[in-house]
Coordinates of C-alpha atoms in Angstrom, one line a residue:
M136 CA 0.0 0.0 0.0
I137 CA 0.9 3.6 -0.6
P138 CA 1.7 5.4 2.5
P139 CA -0.8 8.2 3.4
Q140 CA 1.7 10.9 3.3
E141 CA 2.8 9.9 -0.1
A142 CA -0.7 9.6 -1.3
S143 CA -1.6 13.0 0.0
A144 CA 1.3 14.6 -1.8
R145 CA 0.4 12.9 -4.9
R146 CA -3.2 14.2 -4.7
R147 CA -2.0 17.8 -4.1
E148 CA 0.2 17.6 -7.2
I149 CA -2.7 16.4 -9.3
E150 CA -5.0 19.1 -8.0
D151 CA -2.4 21.7 -8.9
K152 CA -2.0 20.5 -12.4
L153 CA -5.8 20.3 -12.8
K154 CA -6.0 23.9 -11.7
Q155 CA -3.4 24.9 -14.2
E156 CA -5.2 23.1 -17.0
E157 CA -8.4 24.8 -16.1
E158 CA -6.8 28.2 -16.2
T159 CA -5.2 27.4 -19.6
L160 CA -8.6 26.3 -20.9
S161 CA -10.2 29.4 -19.7
F162 CA -7.5 31.5 -21.5
I163 CA -8.1 29.6 -24.7
R164 CA -11.8 30.2 -24.5
D165 CA -11.3 33.9 -24.0
S166 CA -8.9 34.0 -27.0
L167 CA -11.3 32.1 -29.2
E168 CA -14.0 34.6 -28.3
K169 CA -11.8 37.5 -29.2
S170 CA -10.7 35.8 -32.4
D171 CA -14.3 35.2 -33.4
Q172 CA -15.0 38.9 -32.7
L173 CA -12.0 40.0 -34.8
T174 CA -13.1 37.6 -37.6
R175 CA -16.6 39.0 -37.6
N176 CA -15.1 42.5 -37.6
M177 CA -12.7 41.6 -40.5
V178 CA -15.5 40.0 -42.5
S179 CA -17.6 43.1 -42.0
I180 CA -14.7 45.3 -43.2
L181 CA -14.0 43.1 -46.2
S182 CA -17.6 43.0 -47.2
S183 CA -17.7 46.7 -47.0
F184 CA -14.5 47.0 -49.0
E185 CA -15.7 44.6 -51.6
S186 CA -18.9 46.6 -51.9
R187 CA -17.0 49.7 -52.4
L188 CA -14.6 48.0 -55.0
M189 CA -17.6 46.9 -56.9
K190 CA -19.0 50.3 -57.0
L191 CA -15.5 51.7 -58.0
E192 CA -15.1 49.1 -60.7
N193 CA -18.5 49.8 -62.1
S194 CA -17.6 53.4 -62.4
I195 CA -13.9 53.1 -63.5
I196 CA -14.0 50.3 -66.2
P197 CA -16.1 52.3 -68.7
V198 CA -13.7 55.2 -68.2
H199 CA -10.7 52.9 -68.7
K200 CA -12.1 51.4 -71.9
Q201 CA -12.9 54.8 -73.2
T202 CA -9.3 56.0 -72.4
E203 CA -7.9 52.9 -74.1
N204 CA -9.9 53.6 -77.2
L205 CA -8.7 57.2 -77.1
Q206 CA -5.1 56.1 -76.8
R207 CA -5.5 53.7 -79.7
L208 CA -7.0 56.5 -81.7
Q209 CA -4.1 58.7 -80.8
E210 CA -1.6 56.1 -82.0
N211 CA -3.4 55.7 -85.2
V212 CA -3.5 59.4 -85.7
E213 CA 0.3 59.6 -85.0
K214 CA 1.0 56.8 -87.4
T215 CA -1.2 58.4 -90.0
L216 CA 0.6 61.7 -89.6
S217 CA 3.9 59.9 -89.8
C218 CA 2.9 58.1 -93.0
L219 CA 1.6 61.4 -94.4
D220 CA 4.8 63.1 -93.6
H221 CA 6.7 60.3 -95.2
V222 CA 4.5 60.4 -98.3
I223 CA 4.6 64.2 -98.4
S224 CA 8.4 64.0 -98.2
Y225 CA 8.4 62.0 -101.5
Y226 CA 6.6 64.9 -103.1
H227 CA 9.3 67.2 -101.8
V228 CA 12.2 65.0 -102.9
A229 CA 12.4 66.5 -106.4
S230 CA 12.7 70.1 -105.0
D231 CA 15.0 69.1 -102.1
T232 CA 17.5 67.2 -104.2
E233 CA 17.3 69.2 -107.5
K234 CA 20.1 71.5 -106.5
V235 CA 22.5 68.7 -105.5
I236 CA 21.8 66.9 -108.7
R237 CA 22.2 69.9 -110.8
E238 CA 25.5 70.8 -109.2
G239 CA 26.8 67.3 -109.7
P240 CA 28.9 64.9 -107.6
T241 CA 32.3 66.5 -108.1
G242 CA 33.8 67.0 -104.7
R243 CA 30.8 65.7 -102.7
L244 CA 30.1 62.2 -103.8
D245 CA 28.7 61.1 -100.4
E246 CA 26.0 63.8 -100.4
Y247 CA 25.3 63.1 -104.0
L248 CA 24.8 59.4 -103.5
G249 CA 22.6 60.1 -100.5
S250 CA 20.3 62.3 -102.7
M251 CA 20.2 59.7 -105.3
A252 CA 19.1 57.2 -102.7
K253 CA 16.2 59.5 -101.8
I254 CA 15.2 59.9 -105.4
Q255 CA 15.3 56.2 -106.0
K256 CA 13.0 55.5 -103.0
A257 CA 10.6 58.2 -104.3
V258 CA 10.6 56.5 -107.7
E259 CA 9.8 53.2 -106.1
Y260 CA 7.0 54.7 -104.0
F261 CA 5.2 56.4 -106.8
Q262 CA 5.6 53.3 -109.0
D263 CA 4.0 51.2 -106.4
N264 CA 1.3 53.6 -105.1
S265 CA 0.7 56.3 -107.7
P266 CA 1.9 55.2 -111.1
D267 CA -0.1 57.9 -112.8
S268 CA 1.2 60.7 -110.6
P269 CA 3.0 63.6 -112.3
E270 CA 5.5 63.4 -109.5
L271 CA 6.6 60.1 -110.8
N272 CA 7.8 61.6 -114.0
K273 CA 9.6 64.4 -112.1
V274 CA 11.6 62.0 -109.9
K275 CA 12.2 59.6 -112.8
L276 CA 13.7 62.5 -114.9
L277 CA 15.7 63.6 -111.9
F278 CA 17.0 60.1 -111.3
E279 CA 18.0 59.7 -114.9
R280 CA 19.8 63.1 -114.8
G281 CA 21.5 62.0 -111.6
K282 CA 22.6 58.7 -113.2
E283 CA 24.0 60.6 -116.2
S284 CA 25.9 62.9 -113.9
L285 CA 27.4 59.9 -112.2
E286 CA 28.4 58.4 -115.5
S287 CA 29.9 61.7 -116.5
E288 CA 31.7 61.9 -113.3
F289 CA 33.1 58.4 -113.8
R290 CA 34.2 59.4 -117.3
S291 CA 35.7 62.6 -116.0
L292 CA 37.6 61.0 -113.2
M293 CA 39.0 58.3 -115.5
T294 CA 39.9 60.8 -118.2
R295 CA 41.5 63.4 -115.9
H296 CA 43.5 61.0 -113.8
S297 CA 44.4 58.2 -116.3
K298 CA 47.8 59.0 -117.5
A299 CA 50.1 57.1 -119.8
V300 CA 52.9 55.3 -117.9
S301 CA 56.2 57.1 -118.6
P302 CA 58.8 55.1 -120.7
V303 CA 61.4 55.4 -117.9
L304 CA 59.0 53.9 -115.4
I305 CA 58.2 51.1 -117.8
L306 CA 61.9 50.4 -118.4
D307 CA 62.5 50.4 -114.6
L308 CA 59.6 47.9 -114.3
I309 CA 61.0 45.6 -117.0
S310 CA 64.6 45.8 -115.9
G311 CA 63.7 45.7 -112.2
E312 CA 62.0 42.4 -112.6
E313 CA 65.2 40.8 -113.9
E314 CA 67.5 42.4 -111.5
L315 CA 65.3 42.1 -108.4
E316 CA 63.4 38.9 -109.0
I317 CA 63.2 38.1 -105.3
Q318 CA 61.7 41.4 -104.3
E319 CA 57.9 41.7 -104.3
E320 CA 56.6 43.5 -107.3
V321 CA 55.2 46.9 -106.6
P322 CA 52.0 47.5 -108.7
L323 CA 51.8 50.7 -110.8
E324 CA 49.5 53.4 -109.5
H325 CA 47.3 54.2 -112.4
L326 CA 44.8 56.3 -110.4
P327 CA 45.3 58.2 -107.1
E328 CA 44.0 56.3 -104.1
G329 CA 41.1 58.8 -103.4
V330 CA 40.1 58.9 -107.0
L331 CA 40.2 55.1 -107.2
L332 CA 37.9 54.8 -104.2
D333 CA 35.4 57.3 -105.8
V334 CA 35.5 55.4 -109.1
I335 CA 34.9 52.1 -107.3
R336 CA 31.8 53.6 -105.4
I337 CA 30.4 55.0 -108.6
S338 CA 30.8 51.8 -110.5
R339 CA 29.2 49.7 -107.7
W340 CA 26.2 52.2 -107.6
L341 CA 25.8 52.1 -111.3
V342 CA 25.7 48.3 -111.3
E343 CA 23.5 47.9 -108.3
F344 CA 21.0 50.8 -108.7
G345 CA 21.7 52.3 -112.1
H346 CA 21.4 49.0 -113.9
N347 CA 23.8 50.4 -116.5
Q348 CA 26.8 48.7 -118.0
D349 CA 27.8 51.6 -120.4
F350 CA 30.4 52.8 -117.8
M351 CA 32.3 49.5 -118.5
N352 CA 32.7 50.6 -122.1
V353 CA 33.9 54.0 -121.0
Y354 CA 36.3 52.3 -118.6
Y355 CA 37.9 50.0 -121.2
Q356 CA 38.0 52.7 -123.9
I357 CA 39.9 55.1 -121.6
R358 CA 42.2 52.5 -120.1
S359 CA 42.8 51.0 -123.5
S360 CA 43.8 54.3 -124.9
Q361 CA 46.2 54.9 -122.1
L362 CA 47.7 51.4 -122.5
D363 CA 48.2 52.0 -126.2
R364 CA 49.7 55.4 -125.5
S365 CA 52.0 53.9 -122.9
I366 CA 53.4 51.4 -125.4
K367 CA 53.6 54.0 -128.2
G368 CA 55.4 56.4 -125.8
L369 CA 58.0 53.7 -125.0
K370 CA 58.5 53.1 -128.7
E371 CA 58.9 56.9 -129.3
H372 CA 61.3 57.1 -126.4
F373 CA 63.5 54.5 -128.1
R374 CA 63.5 56.4 -131.3
K375 CA 64.3 59.8 -129.7
N376 CA 67.1 58.3 -127.5
S377 CA 68.6 56.4 -130.5
S378 CA 68.7 59.6 -132.5
A379 CA 70.2 61.6 -129.6
S380 CA 72.6 59.2 -128.0
G381 CA 72.8 56.0 -130.0
V382 CA 71.2 52.7 -129.4
P383 CA 69.5 52.6 -126.0
Y384 CA 70.1 50.0 -123.3
S385 CA 67.9 46.9 -123.5
P386 CA 67.2 45.3 -120.2
A387 CA 64.5 43.1 -121.7
I388 CA 67.0 41.2 -123.9
P389 CA 69.4 39.4 -121.6
N390 CA 72.3 37.6 -123.4
K391 CA 71.5 34.0 -123.5
R392 CA 74.6 32.8 -125.3
K393 CA 76.9 30.3 -123.6
D394 CA 80.4 31.6 -124.4
T395 CA 83.7 29.8 -124.2
P396 CA 86.0 30.8 -121.4
T397 CA 88.3 32.7 -123.8
K398 CA 85.5 34.6 -125.5
K399 CA 83.6 37.5 -124.0
P400 CA 79.8 37.5 -124.5
I401 CA 78.4 39.6 -127.3
K402 CA 76.1 42.2 -125.8
R403 CA 72.8 43.1 -127.3
P404 CA 71.5 45.3 -128.8
G405 CA 73.8 46.1 -131.6
T406 CA 74.7 42.5 -132.4
I407 CA 73.9 42.9 -136.1
R408 CA 75.7 46.2 -136.3
K409 CA 78.8 45.0 -134.5
A410 CA 79.0 41.8 -136.6
Q411 CA 78.6 43.9 -139.7
N412 CA 81.6 46.0 -138.7
L413 CA 83.6 42.8 -138.0
L414 CA 82.5 41.5 -141.4
K415 CA 83.8 44.7 -143.0
Q416 CA 87.1 44.4 -141.2
Y417 CA 87.7 40.8 -142.2
S418 CA 86.5 41.3 -145.8
Q419 CA 88.7 44.2 -146.5
H420 CA 91.9 42.6 -145.4
G421 CA 93.7 39.5 -146.6
L422 CA 96.3 37.5 -144.7
D423 CA 99.0 39.8 -145.8
G424 CA 97.3 42.8 -144.2
K425 CA 96.4 44.4 -147.5
K426 CA 93.0 45.8 -148.2
G427 CA 90.8 43.3 -150.1
G428 CA 88.7 43.9 -153.1
S429 CA 85.3 42.9 -151.7
N430 CA 82.9 45.8 -152.3
L431 CA 80.7 45.9 -149.2
I432 CA 78.1 48.7 -149.0
P433 CA 78.3 50.4 -145.5
L434 CA 75.2 49.4 -143.6
E435 CA 75.9 50.9 -140.2
G436 CA 73.0 53.4 -140.5
R437 CA 70.5 50.8 -141.6
D438 CA 71.7 48.3 -139.0
D439 CA 71.4 50.9 -136.2
M440 CA 67.9 51.6 -137.2
L441 CA 67.2 47.8 -137.4
D442 CA 68.6 47.4 -133.8
V443 CA 66.5 50.3 -132.6
E444 CA 63.3 49.0 -134.2
T445 CA 64.0 45.4 -132.9
D446 CA 64.8 46.6 -129.4
A447 CA 61.8 48.9 -129.3
Y448 CA 59.5 46.1 -130.4
I449 CA 60.9 43.6 -127.9
H450 CA 60.6 46.2 -125.1
C451 CA 57.0 46.9 -126.2
V452 CA 56.1 43.2 -125.9
S453 CA 57.6 43.1 -122.4
A454 CA 55.8 46.4 -121.5
F455 CA 52.5 45.1 -122.8
V456 CA 52.7 42.0 -120.5
K457 CA 53.6 44.1 -117.5
L458 CA 51.1 46.8 -118.2
A459 CA 48.3 44.3 -119.0
Q460 CA 48.9 42.6 -115.7
S461 CA 48.7 45.9 -113.9
E462 CA 45.6 46.9 -115.8
Y463 CA 43.9 43.6 -114.8
Q464 CA 44.6 44.3 -111.1
L465 CA 43.0 47.7 -111.5
L466 CA 40.1 46.3 -113.4
V467 CA 39.3 43.7 -110.8
E468 CA 38.6 46.5 -108.3
V469 CA 36.4 48.6 -110.5
I470 CA 34.5 46.1 -112.8
P471 CA 32.0 43.5 -111.5
E472 CA 33.4 40.0 -111.4
H473 CA 31.2 38.5 -114.1
H474 CA 32.2 41.3 -116.6
Q475 CA 35.9 41.4 -115.8
K476 CA 37.2 38.9 -118.5
K477 CA 35.1 40.5 -121.3
T478 CA 36.0 44.0 -120.4
F479 CA 39.7 43.1 -120.1
D480 CA 39.6 41.4 -123.5
S481 CA 38.2 44.7 -125.0
L482 CA 40.7 46.8 -123.0
I483 CA 43.8 45.2 -124.4
Q484 CA 42.6 44.8 -128.0
D485 CA 44.1 48.0 -129.4
A486 CA 47.5 47.6 -127.8
L487 CA 47.6 43.9 -128.7
E488 CA 46.5 44.6 -132.3
G489 CA 49.2 47.3 -132.6
L490 CA 51.8 44.8 -131.5
M491 CA 50.6 42.1 -133.7
L492 CA 50.3 44.4 -136.7
E493 CA 53.9 45.6 -136.1
G494 CA 54.9 42.0 -135.8
E495 CA 53.2 41.2 -139.1
N496 CA 54.9 44.2 -140.7
I497 CA 58.3 42.8 -139.5
V498 CA 57.3 39.5 -141.1
S499 CA 56.3 41.2 -144.3
A500 CA 59.5 43.2 -144.4
A501 CA 61.4 39.9 -143.8
R502 CA 59.6 38.3 -146.8
K503 CA 60.6 41.2 -149.0
A504 CA 64.2 41.0 -147.7
I505 CA 64.2 37.3 -148.7
V506 CA 63.1 38.2 -152.2
R507 CA 65.9 40.7 -152.3
H508 CA 68.4 38.2 -150.8
D509 CA 69.0 40.7 -148.0
F510 CA 69.4 38.1 -145.3
S511 CA 70.9 40.4 -142.8
A512 CA 67.6 42.2 -142.6
V513 CA 65.9 38.9 -141.8
L514 CA 68.0 38.5 -138.7
A515 CA 65.8 41.0 -137.0
I516 CA 63.2 38.2 -136.6
F517 CA 65.5 36.1 -134.5
P518 CA 65.7 38.2 -131.3
I519 CA 62.0 39.0 -131.6
L520 CA 61.0 35.4 -132.0
R521 CA 63.1 34.3 -129.1
H522 CA 61.7 37.0 -126.9
L523 CA 58.1 36.2 -128.0
K524 CA 58.7 32.5 -127.1
Q525 CA 60.2 33.5 -123.7
T526 CA 57.3 35.8 -123.0
K527 CA 54.6 33.4 -124.2
P528 CA 54.0 31.8 -120.7
E529 CA 53.3 35.3 -119.3
F530 CA 51.2 36.1 -122.3
D531 CA 49.1 33.1 -121.8
Q532 CA 48.6 33.8 -118.1
V533 CA 47.6 37.4 -118.8
L534 CA 45.2 36.4 -121.6
Q535 CA 43.6 33.7 -119.5
G536 CA 39.8 33.9 -119.8
T537 CA 39.9 36.1 -122.9
A538 CA 38.3 35.1 -126.3
A539 CA 40.0 32.4 -128.3
S540 CA 40.8 34.8 -131.1
T541 CA 42.7 37.0 -128.6
K542 CA 44.7 34.0 -127.2
N543 CA 45.6 32.8 -130.7
K544 CA 47.2 36.1 -131.9
L545 CA 50.6 35.5 -130.4
P546 CA 50.9 31.9 -131.4
G547 CA 49.9 32.9 -134.9
L548 CA 52.6 35.6 -135.0
I549 CA 55.2 33.1 -133.7
T550 CA 54.2 30.6 -136.4
S551 CA 54.5 33.3 -139.1
M552 CA 57.9 34.3 -137.9
E553 CA 59.1 30.6 -137.7
T554 CA 57.8 30.0 -141.2
V555 CA 59.5 33.1 -142.7
G556 CA 62.7 32.3 -140.7
A557 CA 62.8 28.8 -142.0
K558 CA 62.3 30.1 -145.5
A559 CA 65.1 32.6 -145.0
L560 CA 67.5 29.9 -143.8
E561 CA 66.7 27.6 -146.7
D562 CA 66.9 30.5 -149.3
F563 CA 70.2 31.6 -147.7
A564 CA 71.7 28.2 -148.1
D565 CA 70.5 28.0 -151.7
N566 CA 71.8 31.5 -152.4
I567 CA 75.2 30.6 -151.1
K568 CA 75.2 27.6 -153.4
N569 CA 74.0 29.5 -156.5
D570 CA 75.9 32.8 -156.2
P571 CA 77.1 33.5 -159.7
D572 CA 80.7 33.7 -160.6
K573 CA 81.4 37.2 -161.9
E574 CA 84.8 38.6 -162.5
Y575 CA 84.0 42.1 -161.6
N576 CA 82.8 41.0 -158.2
M577 CA 86.0 39.1 -157.4
P578 CA 88.6 40.8 -155.2
K579 CA 91.6 41.7 -157.4
D580 CA 94.2 40.6 -154.8
G581 CA 92.6 37.3 -153.7
T582 CA 91.3 38.6 -150.4
V583 CA 88.1 37.4 -148.7
H584 CA 85.0 37.4 -151.0
E585 CA 81.9 39.3 -150.0
L586 CA 79.9 36.0 -150.2
T587 CA 82.2 34.5 -147.6
S588 CA 82.0 37.4 -145.2
N589 CA 78.2 37.6 -145.6
A590 CA 77.8 33.9 -145.0
I591 CA 80.0 33.8 -142.0
L592 CA 78.3 36.9 -140.6
F593 CA 74.9 35.2 -141.0
L594 CA 76.2 32.1 -139.3
Q595 CA 77.7 34.1 -136.4
Q596 CA 74.3 35.7 -135.9
L597 CA 72.9 32.2 -135.5
L598 CA 75.1 31.7 -132.5
D599 CA 73.0 34.1 -130.4
F600 CA 69.8 32.3 -131.5
Q601 CA 70.7 28.6 -131.7
E602 CA 67.5 27.4 -130.1
T603 CA 65.4 29.8 -132.0
A604 CA 66.9 28.9 -135.4
G605 CA 66.8 25.2 -134.6
A606 CA 63.1 25.6 -133.7
M607 CA 62.5 27.4 -136.9
L608 CA 63.9 24.5 -138.9
A609 CA 62.0 21.9 -136.7
S610 CA 58.8 23.8 -137.1
Q611 CA 58.8 23.1 -140.8
V612 CA 59.7 19.4 -140.3
L613 CA 62.9 19.6 -142.2
G614 CA 64.4 16.4 -141.0
D615 CA 64.0 14.7 -144.4
T616 CA 65.7 17.7 -146.0
Y617 CA 68.9 17.1 -143.9
N618 CA 68.6 13.3 -143.8
I619 CA 68.1 13.3 -140.0
P620 CA 66.0 10.5 -138.7
L621 CA 63.0 11.8 -136.8
D622 CA 62.3 10.4 -133.4
P623 CA 58.6 9.2 -133.2
R624 CA 58.2 11.3 -130.0
E625 CA 59.4 14.3 -131.9
T626 CA 57.1 13.9 -134.9
S627 CA 54.1 13.4 -132.7
S628 CA 54.8 16.5 -130.7
S629 CA 53.1 19.8 -131.4
A630 CA 54.8 22.4 -133.5
T631 CA 55.9 24.4 -130.5
S632 CA 57.4 21.6 -128.4
Y633 CA 60.2 20.2 -130.4
S634 CA 63.0 18.3 -128.8
S635 CA 65.9 20.7 -128.1
E636 CA 68.3 17.9 -129.1
F637 CA 66.5 17.4 -132.4
S638 CA 66.5 21.2 -133.1
R639 CA 70.2 21.3 -132.3
R640 CA 71.0 18.5 -134.7
L641 CA 68.9 20.2 -137.4
L642 CA 70.8 23.5 -136.9
S643 CA 74.2 21.7 -136.9
T644 CA 73.3 19.9 -140.1
Y645 CA 72.1 23.1 -141.6
I646 CA 75.4 24.9 -140.8
C647 CA 77.2 21.9 -142.4
K648 CA 75.1 22.4 -145.5
V649 CA 75.8 26.2 -145.7
L650 CA 79.5 25.7 -145.2
G651 CA 79.5 22.9 -147.8
N652 CA 77.7 25.1 -150.3
L653 CA 80.1 27.9 -149.5
Q654 CA 83.1 25.6 -150.1
L655 CA 81.8 24.5 -153.4
N656 CA 81.0 28.0 -154.5
L657 CA 84.4 29.3 -153.5
L658 CA 86.1 26.6 -155.5
S659 CA 84.0 27.5 -158.4
K660 CA 84.9 31.2 -158.0
S661 CA 88.5 30.5 -157.7
K662 CA 88.5 29.3 -161.4
V663 CA 87.7 32.9 -162.4
Y664 CA 91.3 33.9 -161.7
E665 CA 93.7 33.3 -164.6
D666 CA 96.7 33.1 -162.2
P667 CA 96.5 29.7 -160.5
A668 CA 98.6 31.0 -157.6
L669 CA 96.2 33.9 -157.0
S670 CA 93.4 31.3 -157.1
A671 CA 95.1 29.3 -154.4
I672 CA 95.7 32.5 -152.4
F673 CA 92.0 33.4 -152.8
L674 CA 91.0 30.0 -151.4
H675 CA 93.5 30.2 -148.6
N676 CA 92.3 33.7 -147.5
N677 CA 88.7 32.7 -147.6
Y678 CA 89.3 29.4 -145.7
N679 CA 91.4 31.1 -143.2
Y680 CA 88.8 33.8 -142.6
I681 CA 86.2 31.1 -142.1
L682 CA 88.2 29.2 -139.6
K683 CA 89.2 32.3 -137.7
A684 CA 85.6 33.6 -137.6
L685 CA 84.3 30.2 -136.4
G686 CA 87.3 29.3 -134.3
G687 CA 86.6 28.3 -130.7
V688 CA 82.9 28.2 -131.3
Q689 CA 81.2 25.4 -129.4
G690 CA 77.9 23.7 -130.0
W691 CA 78.1 23.3 -133.7
A692 CA 79.1 19.7 -133.8
T693 CA 76.7 17.0 -134.8
E694 CA 77.1 13.3 -134.9
G695 CA 78.6 12.1 -138.2
C696 CA 79.8 15.6 -139.2
H697 CA 83.3 16.1 -137.8
A698 CA 86.5 17.2 -139.5
S699 CA 89.9 18.2 -138.3
G700 CA 93.3 18.6 -139.7
S701 CA 95.9 21.0 -140.9
A702 CA 96.8 22.6 -144.2
S703 CA 99.7 24.6 -145.4
F704 CA 100.8 26.4 -148.5
M705 CA 104.6 26.1 -149.1
P706 CA 106.6 27.3 -152.0
L707 CA 108.7 24.9 -153.9
P708 CA 112.2 25.9 -155.1
P709 CA 112.0 28.9 -157.4
S710 CA 112.9 26.8 -160.4
S711 CA 109.7 24.8 -160.1
A712 CA 107.5 27.6 -158.9
T713 CA 104.9 25.2 -157.6
C714 CA 102.5 26.0 -154.8
R715 CA 102.0 22.9 -152.6
L716 CA 98.9 22.3 -150.4
T717 CA 99.1 19.6 -147.8
F718 CA 95.9 18.2 -146.2
T719 CA 95.3 15.6 -143.5
W720 CA 91.6 15.1 -142.8
K721 CA 89.6 12.8 -140.5
Q722 CA 85.9 12.4 -141.0
G723 CA 84.0 9.9 -138.9
T724 CA 86.1 6.8 -138.8
S725 CA 87.9 7.3 -142.1
C726 CA 91.1 9.3 -142.7
W727 CA 92.5 10.5 -145.9
G728 CA 95.2 13.0 -146.8
G729 CA 98.1 13.7 -149.0
T730 CA 99.8 16.5 -150.7
W731 CA 98.2 18.5 -153.5
V732 CA 100.1 20.8 -155.8
F733 CA 99.2 23.6 -158.2
K734 CA 101.6 24.8 -160.9
S735 CA 102.2 28.5 -160.6
R736 CA 104.3 31.1 -162.4
S737 CA 104.8 33.1 -159.2
T738 CA 106.6 32.5 -156.0
Y739 CA 104.8 33.3 -152.8
S740 CA 106.1 33.6 -149.3
L741 CA 105.3 30.9 -146.7
L742 CA 101.7 30.8 -145.7
T743 CA 100.6 28.4 -143.0
L744 CA 97.0 27.6 -142.0
T745 CA 96.1 25.4 -139.1
I746 CA 92.5 24.1 -139.2
S747 CA 90.5 22.8 -136.3
F748 CA 86.7 23.0 -136.3
T749 CA 83.8 20.6 -136.0
T750 CA 81.3 21.0 -138.7
W751 CA 82.9 21.6 -142.0
A752 CA 83.1 18.2 -143.8
W753 CA 85.8 18.3 -146.5
N754 CA 86.1 15.7 -149.3
S755 CA 88.6 14.8 -151.9
S756 CA 86.4 15.9 -154.7
S757 CA 86.4 19.4 -153.3
I758 CA 90.2 19.4 -153.6
T759 CA 90.7 17.6 -156.8
G760 CA 88.3 19.9 -158.5
G761 CA 89.7 23.1 -159.9
G762 CA 92.9 21.8 -161.3
W763 CA 94.6 20.5 -158.2
E764 CA 96.8 17.5 -158.7
R765 CA 97.9 15.0 -156.1
A766 CA 101.6 15.1 -155.7
V767 CA 103.8 12.1 -156.1
S768 CA 105.3 11.2 -152.7

């Protein structure tokens, strides 16, 4: 059992807790009553507020809707006014821009193009909204007038600022390319930078908005004229300089000849003239130092002019390539891409036609020279043809994209020159063979004959143009003429891609033919002399001249055409008065030699000739002809 004291304590504890709970319950009841009262008050307030809001809404919403409608109307009015202002501005465009259009774009291109943009928009508006409006005609006329002013400004800018390139600058450009190949090429400034920018903007506007391509014709006509003037100015520069200070320097014609270590290179221009002087020197002196009897007409003046014309033409060809490249760079900036090739084709036509016409004139003059047997004049073709072939890759690159007729002009000229050159070579060989034996034309003292000097001069000229001359012969497929077997690869190749080895063999064989013809003709001419000793001296002088002129020359040999040996004229005792000629020759694998004598009534001093060359094939018939007799050993 629980003790009484403990139970009493327990009871008091429970009663205290019960009392606390009752107090808490009483507090909660009071709080609930207050909360209910507050709730009732809040509900009453909210109900009153809702009622008032309903009344406010009923009075505000109509006003709001009315205000919204008014705002919408205001916006519509503002938009309408803006549209009206915009439309009205189109009606004022003509009057607002007329002054600017009338004064033109010179000096204020930005403002002018802005006015043209306004006029264009006005035209588009009236075309879409009021095609019958008189204002449309006004702005159309103003637009056309403005477009014409832009075209005139384009023409004016191109005309005023397009200048022919000075000859000195062209020569620097040509020579600078060869001397400074590593340096980056600096383009020519055909137009000042500011002018070029204006020209580009006008051209783009005319293409995009003007729908006009006439300015392209203006462009190519003006630039074509300047290109033509530049080339003609260079040519005139050569003529003036040549008349004032001799033949000008020619940076466009580098010396391509491979010289022997003991022989200095022959400089061009002036090769023809210098060789003519050399010819004159040799032809007027025999071995004894006396002046000969060959009657050469002095040709220095004509040869100087020939050199000037040749040099001028070669430089003009190089100048055309460089200037055409520069013109294309300028054209790309001004002309739309899809019109560039056609415009460039038209631009270069006049200058190219002039070059081709001059080239054809050179060919025609060469044909006439062949008829006159003036083969020294034909030599002008060789440096020109060589330069044309060297320049052809650049030509093809410049003319890429042009019409086929334009591309074929240079190959056609090259073919014409090769044909005429080959004809000249053949006629020259025949002329050497068939030169008549005339007593009045023979040197009285047995010195070098004019035929010999002319023939050697011509062959010396071929040294500078071995590849060109060989290609001339190969272009006419003359292998059968010289009994040279044609390689199938060579016969199947195009006319412009002959084997260099085949061309070299053709040229070597051709030179053999010329020398052989010359030898036979000289033997025939020697019979004109009544004095056999003078006849022998004549042959000796001519052969000595030939060997000295061609001595040390390399690159003439061809397989199966080789000769070497020695020859000497020695007097016999005075009683016999016989002139003795000793030969020892080797040709191919066979050797022959011996001593040949010619009876003479005169006694000559000792004359010795040592022969060493690679292309002149001698034979016994050449010696036995003309009264030579083999001496008994």
